[in-house]
Tab-separated table of C-alpha atoms in Angstrom:
chain	number	residue	atom	x	y	z
A	1	MET	CA	0.000	0.000	0.000
A	2	MET	CA	1.030	3.609	-0.506
A	3	PRO	CA	-0.293	6.568	1.499
A	4	TYR	CA	-0.873	10.021	-0.002
A	5	PRO	CA	-0.723	9.265	-3.733
A	6	ASN	CA	-0.486	12.240	-6.058
A	7	PRO	CA	-4.018	13.200	-7.211
A	8	ALA	CA	-2.724	13.358	-10.781
A	9	ASP	CA	-1.999	9.602	-10.575
A	10	ILE	CA	-5.460	8.558	-9.352
A	11	ALA	CA	-7.011	7.999	-12.787
A	12	ARG	CA	-4.121	5.749	-13.844
A	13	MET	CA	-4.307	3.788	-10.591
A	14	LYS	CA	-8.020	3.164	-11.114
A	15	GLN	CA	-7.183	1.453	-14.403
A	16	ASP	CA	-4.368	-0.687	-12.983
A	17	LYS	CA	-5.602	-4.281	-12.648
A	18	ASN	CA	-2.966	-5.009	-9.991
A	19	ILE	CA	-4.278	-2.345	-7.615
A	20	ASN	CA	-7.314	-1.906	-5.398
A	21	LEU	CA	-7.704	1.846	-5.045
A	22	MET	CA	-9.381	2.411	-1.698
A	23	GLU	CA	-10.961	5.762	-0.942
A	24	GLN	CA	-12.751	7.556	1.851
A	25	ALA	CA	-13.838	11.110	2.595
A	26	GLY	CA	-11.044	12.504	4.742
A	27	LEU	CA	-11.463	14.009	8.200
A	28	ASN	CA	-9.252	16.873	7.121
A	29	VAL	CA	-9.167	20.481	6.000
A	30	GLY	CA	-6.776	22.612	3.988
A	31	TYR	CA	-6.816	26.337	4.660
A	32	LEU	CA	-4.945	29.637	4.491
A	33	SER	CA	-4.599	31.478	7.803
A	34	PHE	CA	-4.614	35.272	7.852
A	35	ASN	CA	-2.423	36.698	10.616
A	36	THR	CA	-5.032	38.860	12.341
A	37	GLU	CA	-2.352	40.569	14.444
A	38	LYS	CA	-0.958	42.234	11.312
A	39	LYS	CA	-2.582	44.932	9.215
A	40	PRO	CA	-4.627	44.839	7.076
A	41	PHE	CA	-5.677	41.345	8.187
A	42	ASP	CA	-6.987	42.718	11.464
A	43	ASP	CA	-9.914	44.077	9.405
A	44	VAL	CA	-12.668	41.507	8.872
A	45	LYS	CA	-13.709	43.190	5.620
A	46	VAL	CA	-10.245	42.622	4.175
A	47	ARG	CA	-10.343	38.959	5.208
A	48	GLN	CA	-13.790	38.556	3.688
A	49	ALA	CA	-12.659	40.278	0.482
A	50	LEU	CA	-9.685	37.954	0.090
A	51	THR	CA	-11.995	34.991	0.628
A	52	TYR	CA	-14.565	36.136	-1.936
A	53	ALA	CA	-11.748	36.681	-4.438
A	54	VAL	CA	-10.611	33.039	-4.550
A	55	ASN	CA	-12.123	30.554	-6.983
A	56	LYS	CA	-12.173	27.442	-4.818
A	57	ASP	CA	-13.901	25.296	-7.426
A	58	ALA	CA	-11.006	25.919	-9.813
A	59	ILE	CA	-8.561	24.922	-7.061
A	60	ILE	CA	-10.455	21.675	-6.439
A	61	LYS	CA	-10.124	20.798	-10.126
A	62	ALA	CA	-6.497	21.846	-10.618
A	63	VAL	CA	-4.870	21.066	-7.269
A	64	TYR	CA	-6.989	18.195	-5.947
A	65	GLN	CA	-7.789	16.807	-9.418
A	66	GLY	CA	-11.398	16.575	-8.255
A	67	ALA	CA	-10.427	14.415	-5.249
A	68	GLY	CA	-12.018	16.711	-2.697
A	69	VAL	CA	-14.771	19.216	-2.037
A	70	ALA	CA	-14.710	22.964	-1.521
A	71	ALA	CA	-14.917	23.688	2.208
A	72	LYS	CA	-17.253	26.187	3.828
A	73	ASN	CA	-16.653	25.109	7.424
A	74	LEU	CA	-13.542	24.116	9.342
A	75	ILE	CA	-14.860	20.629	10.078
A	76	PRO	CA	-15.665	18.237	7.207
A	77	PRO	CA	-19.300	17.442	6.326
A	78	THR	CA	-18.927	13.847	7.540
A	79	MET	CA	-18.285	14.999	11.129
A	80	TRP	CA	-21.083	15.334	13.677
A	81	GLY	CA	-21.962	18.938	14.494
A	82	TYR	CA	-21.424	20.081	10.897
A	83	ASN	CA	-23.572	23.112	10.031
A	84	ASP	CA	-24.770	22.709	6.471
A	85	ASP	CA	-26.888	25.881	6.748
A	86	VAL	CA	-23.754	28.027	6.535
A	87	LYS	CA	-23.536	29.658	3.109
A	88	ASP	CA	-20.096	29.508	1.545
A	89	TYR	CA	-18.324	32.563	0.193
A	90	THR	CA	-19.050	32.480	-3.519
A	91	TYR	CA	-16.371	33.440	-6.018
A	92	ASP	CA	-17.275	37.117	-6.499
A	93	VAL	CA	-14.580	39.523	-7.694
A	94	GLU	CA	-16.858	42.581	-7.601
A	95	LYS	CA	-17.990	41.816	-4.047
A	96	ALA	CA	-14.349	41.447	-3.043
A	97	LYS	CA	-13.467	44.812	-4.593
A	98	ALA	CA	-16.398	46.478	-2.827
A	99	LEU	CA	-15.307	45.118	0.553
A	100	LEU	CA	-11.741	46.327	-0.004
A	101	LYS	CA	-13.117	49.771	-0.804
A	102	GLU	CA	-15.175	49.767	2.404
A	103	ALA	CA	-12.001	48.837	4.284
A	104	GLY	CA	-10.096	51.738	2.703
A	105	GLN	CA	-7.944	49.342	0.688
A	106	ASP	CA	-9.329	50.034	-2.797
A	107	LYS	CA	-5.809	50.808	-4.069
A	108	GLY	CA	-4.759	47.308	-3.085
A	109	PHE	CA	-1.719	46.175	-1.128
A	110	THR	CA	1.068	43.611	-1.193
A	111	VAL	CA	1.210	40.448	0.882
A	112	GLU	CA	3.539	37.523	1.453
A	113	LEU	CA	1.717	34.280	0.740
A	114	TRP	CA	3.440	31.338	2.429
A	115	ALA	CA	3.184	28.017	0.586
A	116	MET	CA	3.873	24.705	2.315
A	117	PRO	CA	6.979	22.904	0.996
A	118	VAL	CA	5.432	19.469	1.572
A	119	GLN	CA	2.625	17.401	0.080
A	120	ARG	CA	-0.248	16.462	2.370
A	121	PRO	CA	-3.671	14.881	1.746
A	122	TYR	CA	-5.332	18.180	2.651
A	123	ASN	CA	-3.026	20.081	0.270
A	124	PRO	CA	-1.379	17.917	-2.394
A	125	ASN	CA	0.249	20.812	-4.266
A	126	ALA	CA	0.667	23.954	-2.170
A	127	ARG	CA	2.769	25.750	-4.764
A	128	ARG	CA	0.090	25.368	-7.418
A	129	MET	CA	-2.585	26.473	-4.970
A	130	ALA	CA	-0.516	29.525	-4.042
A	131	GLU	CA	-0.115	30.459	-7.700
A	132	MET	CA	-3.868	30.238	-8.251
A	133	ILE	CA	-4.626	32.346	-5.178
A	134	GLN	CA	-1.965	34.819	-6.291
A	135	ALA	CA	-3.670	35.169	-9.683
A	136	ASP	CA	-7.117	35.559	-8.113
A	137	TRP	CA	-5.977	38.215	-5.651
A	138	ALA	CA	-4.260	40.149	-8.444
A	139	LYS	CA	-7.715	40.672	-9.979
A	140	ILE	CA	-8.697	42.794	-6.967
A	141	GLY	CA	-5.414	44.681	-6.754
A	142	VAL	CA	-3.721	42.546	-4.105
A	143	GLN	CA	-0.201	41.550	-5.120
A	144	ALA	CA	1.011	38.345	-3.466
A	145	LYS	CA	4.632	37.257	-3.239
A	146	ILE	CA	4.892	33.490	-2.772
A	147	VAL	CA	7.288	32.490	0.009
A	148	THR	CA	8.349	29.088	1.300
A	149	TYR	CA	10.886	27.551	3.670
A	150	GLU	CA	12.083	24.095	4.662
A	151	TRP	CA	9.175	22.463	6.542
A	152	GLY	CA	10.673	22.702	10.029
A	153	GLU	CA	11.641	26.327	9.474
A	154	TYR	CA	8.232	27.034	7.952
A	155	LEU	CA	6.446	25.784	11.072
A	156	LYS	CA	8.857	27.544	13.421
A	157	ARG	CA	8.449	30.909	11.710
A	158	ALA	CA	4.675	30.522	11.408
A	159	LYS	CA	4.359	29.679	15.100
A	160	ALA	CA	6.344	32.837	15.850
A	161	GLY	CA	3.818	34.831	13.824
A	162	GLU	CA	6.231	36.062	11.162
A	163	HIS	CA	3.766	35.419	8.341
A	164	GLN	CA	0.959	37.470	6.863
A	165	ALA	CA	-0.920	34.617	5.178
A	166	VAL	CA	0.180	31.014	5.624
A	167	MET	CA	-1.056	27.720	4.185
A	168	MET	CA	-1.841	25.069	6.746
A	169	GLY	CA	-4.081	22.067	7.187
A	170	TRP	CA	-5.214	19.424	9.618
A	171	THR	CA	-6.242	15.794	9.773
A	172	GLY	CA	-8.400	14.977	12.768
A	173	ASP	CA	-7.011	12.854	15.590
A	174	ASN	CA	-10.204	11.558	17.164
A	175	GLY	CA	-13.341	12.474	15.193
A	176	ASP	CA	-14.426	15.179	17.660
A	177	PRO	CA	-15.088	18.774	16.480
A	178	ASP	CA	-13.109	20.075	19.464
A	179	ASN	CA	-10.021	18.570	17.852
A	180	PHE	CA	-10.466	21.099	15.035
A	181	PHE	CA	-11.939	24.182	16.725
A	182	ALA	CA	-9.900	24.304	19.935
A	183	THR	CA	-6.692	22.966	18.395
A	184	LEU	CA	-6.665	25.358	15.450
A	185	PHE	CA	-8.581	28.511	16.415
A	186	SER	CA	-8.922	28.847	20.203
A	187	CYS	CA	-7.355	31.659	22.220
A	188	ASP	CA	-5.048	29.165	23.939
A	189	ALA	CA	-3.821	27.924	20.563
A	190	ALA	CA	-3.208	31.529	19.477
A	191	LYS	CA	-0.677	31.936	22.285
A	192	ASP	CA	1.539	28.922	21.784
A	193	GLY	CA	-0.247	26.405	19.605
A	194	SER	CA	-1.540	25.852	16.107
A	195	ASN	CA	-3.754	28.926	15.738
A	196	TYR	CA	-1.717	30.474	12.933
A	197	SER	CA	-4.378	33.145	12.419
A	198	ARG	CA	-3.506	34.313	15.940
A	199	TRP	CA	-7.219	34.928	16.212
A	200	CYS	CA	-8.631	35.187	19.734
A	201	TYR	CA	-12.298	36.111	19.457
A	202	LYS	CA	-14.486	36.042	22.572
A	203	PRO	CA	-17.839	35.268	20.879
A	204	PHE	CA	-16.201	32.205	19.309
A	205	GLU	CA	-14.450	31.235	22.534
A	206	ASP	CA	-17.749	31.508	24.431
A	207	LEU	CA	-19.109	28.746	22.219
A	208	ILE	CA	-16.250	26.279	21.873
A	209	GLN	CA	-15.187	26.270	25.526
A	210	PRO	CA	-18.636	25.308	26.924
A	211	ALA	CA	-18.906	22.754	24.103
A	212	ARG	CA	-15.750	20.984	25.209
A	213	ALA	CA	-16.775	21.121	28.880
A	214	THR	CA	-20.202	19.471	28.633
A	215	ASP	CA	-21.087	15.836	28.003
A	216	ASP	CA	-24.520	16.786	26.620
A	217	HIS	CA	-24.108	15.688	23.003
A	218	ASN	CA	-27.053	17.681	21.637
A	219	LYS	CA	-25.826	20.805	23.412
A	220	ARG	CA	-22.380	20.330	21.925
A	221	ILE	CA	-23.862	20.013	18.440
A	222	GLU	CA	-25.769	23.275	18.841
A	223	LEU	CA	-22.742	25.146	20.197
A	224	TYR	CA	-20.485	23.926	17.400
A	225	LYS	CA	-23.068	24.864	14.786
A	226	GLN	CA	-23.138	28.395	16.202
A	227	ALA	CA	-19.339	28.473	16.280
A	228	GLN	CA	-19.231	27.698	12.569
A	229	VAL	CA	-21.461	30.701	11.835
A	230	VAL	CA	-19.192	32.993	13.865
A	231	MET	CA	-16.070	31.655	12.203
A	232	HIS	CA	-17.599	31.991	8.745
A	233	ASP	CA	-18.576	35.619	9.361
A	234	GLN	CA	-15.213	36.595	10.848
A	235	ALA	CA	-13.139	34.725	8.234
A	236	PRO	CA	-9.888	34.325	10.207
A	237	ALA	CA	-8.830	31.913	7.478
A	238	LEU	CA	-9.683	31.066	3.912
A	239	ILE	CA	-11.070	27.552	4.332
A	240	VAL	CA	-10.269	25.851	1.032
A	241	ALA	CA	-11.012	22.130	0.881
A	242	HIS	CA	-11.658	18.746	2.436
A	243	SER	CA	-9.837	16.092	0.436
A	244	THR	CA	-10.733	12.530	-0.401
A	245	VAL	CA	-8.173	10.108	1.022
A	246	TYR	CA	-6.936	7.466	-1.415
A	247	GLU	CA	-4.743	4.478	-0.631
A	248	PRO	CA	-3.668	2.149	-3.447
A	249	VAL	CA	-3.274	-1.426	-2.240
A	250	ARG	CA	-1.966	-4.340	-4.294
A	251	LYS	CA	-4.580	-6.953	-5.199
A	252	GLU	CA	-2.878	-9.677	-3.170
A	253	VAL	CA	-3.239	-7.653	0.057
A	254	LYS	CA	-6.438	-8.623	1.883
A	255	GLY	CA	-8.189	-7.190	4.929
A	256	TYR	CA	-6.758	-3.677	4.812
A	257	VAL	CA	-9.211	-0.885	5.649
A	258	VAL	CA	-8.712	2.860	5.211
A	259	ASP	CA	-8.800	4.711	8.541
A	260	PRO	CA	-10.566	8.119	8.372
A	261	LEU	CA	-8.077	9.509	10.901
A	262	GLY	CA	-5.132	8.678	8.648
A	263	LYS	CA	-3.798	5.786	10.738
A	264	HIS	CA	-2.674	2.455	9.315
A	265	HIS	CA	-3.891	-0.781	10.888
A	266	PHE	CA	-2.427	-4.128	9.877
A	267	GLU	CA	-3.926	-6.456	12.519
A	268	ASN	CA	-6.209	-8.271	10.069
A	269	VAL	CA	-4.119	-7.849	6.942
A	270	SER	CA	-2.806	-10.799	4.970
A	271	VAL	CA	-1.088	-11.392	1.638
A	272	GLU	CA	-2.459	-14.074	-0.664
């Protein structure tokens, strides 16, 4: 078996008689965090404008080769608590321009756009994605310079908050929404964790913290649904996609099952 195949190879693998191509909707998300501690990303209208300006459907086709869906929420649609009533930001260049004008940024600005140097299921080609976002933002007068570093250095600098806009992603550890919301966008994670938007927003915090503290499942669902509305409206990140996870397995391998959390289990696997 081979984890994380290149999306461009999927069609060929499907035709290979020696391979069983296993697939499953991934518990993952690929996104671009705006550093809300730096201007102009402290302005919600700027963040919304940059989100409206990106053609996510085109990214799904070109970067994910169709092996994914455009994301409107941080958590994937297969996870409990998902709020399908949230309306995604449509690709709307004129709306983006209008929001920039309202924010006093109608003349545009320049930004460093950090692209991951590694391939991940939630972002199989960060450089290509960065180039597409760069082209989309140019249409509204925002000039992006693509920047990258060695992966360890990339993470170190991003954690230190050196970036303006940085590509990141996540694959869930346990199937609980808290593993996405608190890990990636809580106030605690903004201080020394994985909140690369450095976004600490009390109305959001007042939803996710009670949700993680109660064992009332229905209450948790309602709180997380509200949290998704708040996050959508505030746009601390451009939420791009949830990818489909593929694992090619040779025909003679029996009993292997794809794990939605990205783990590999071989207890019941045999070779015939």
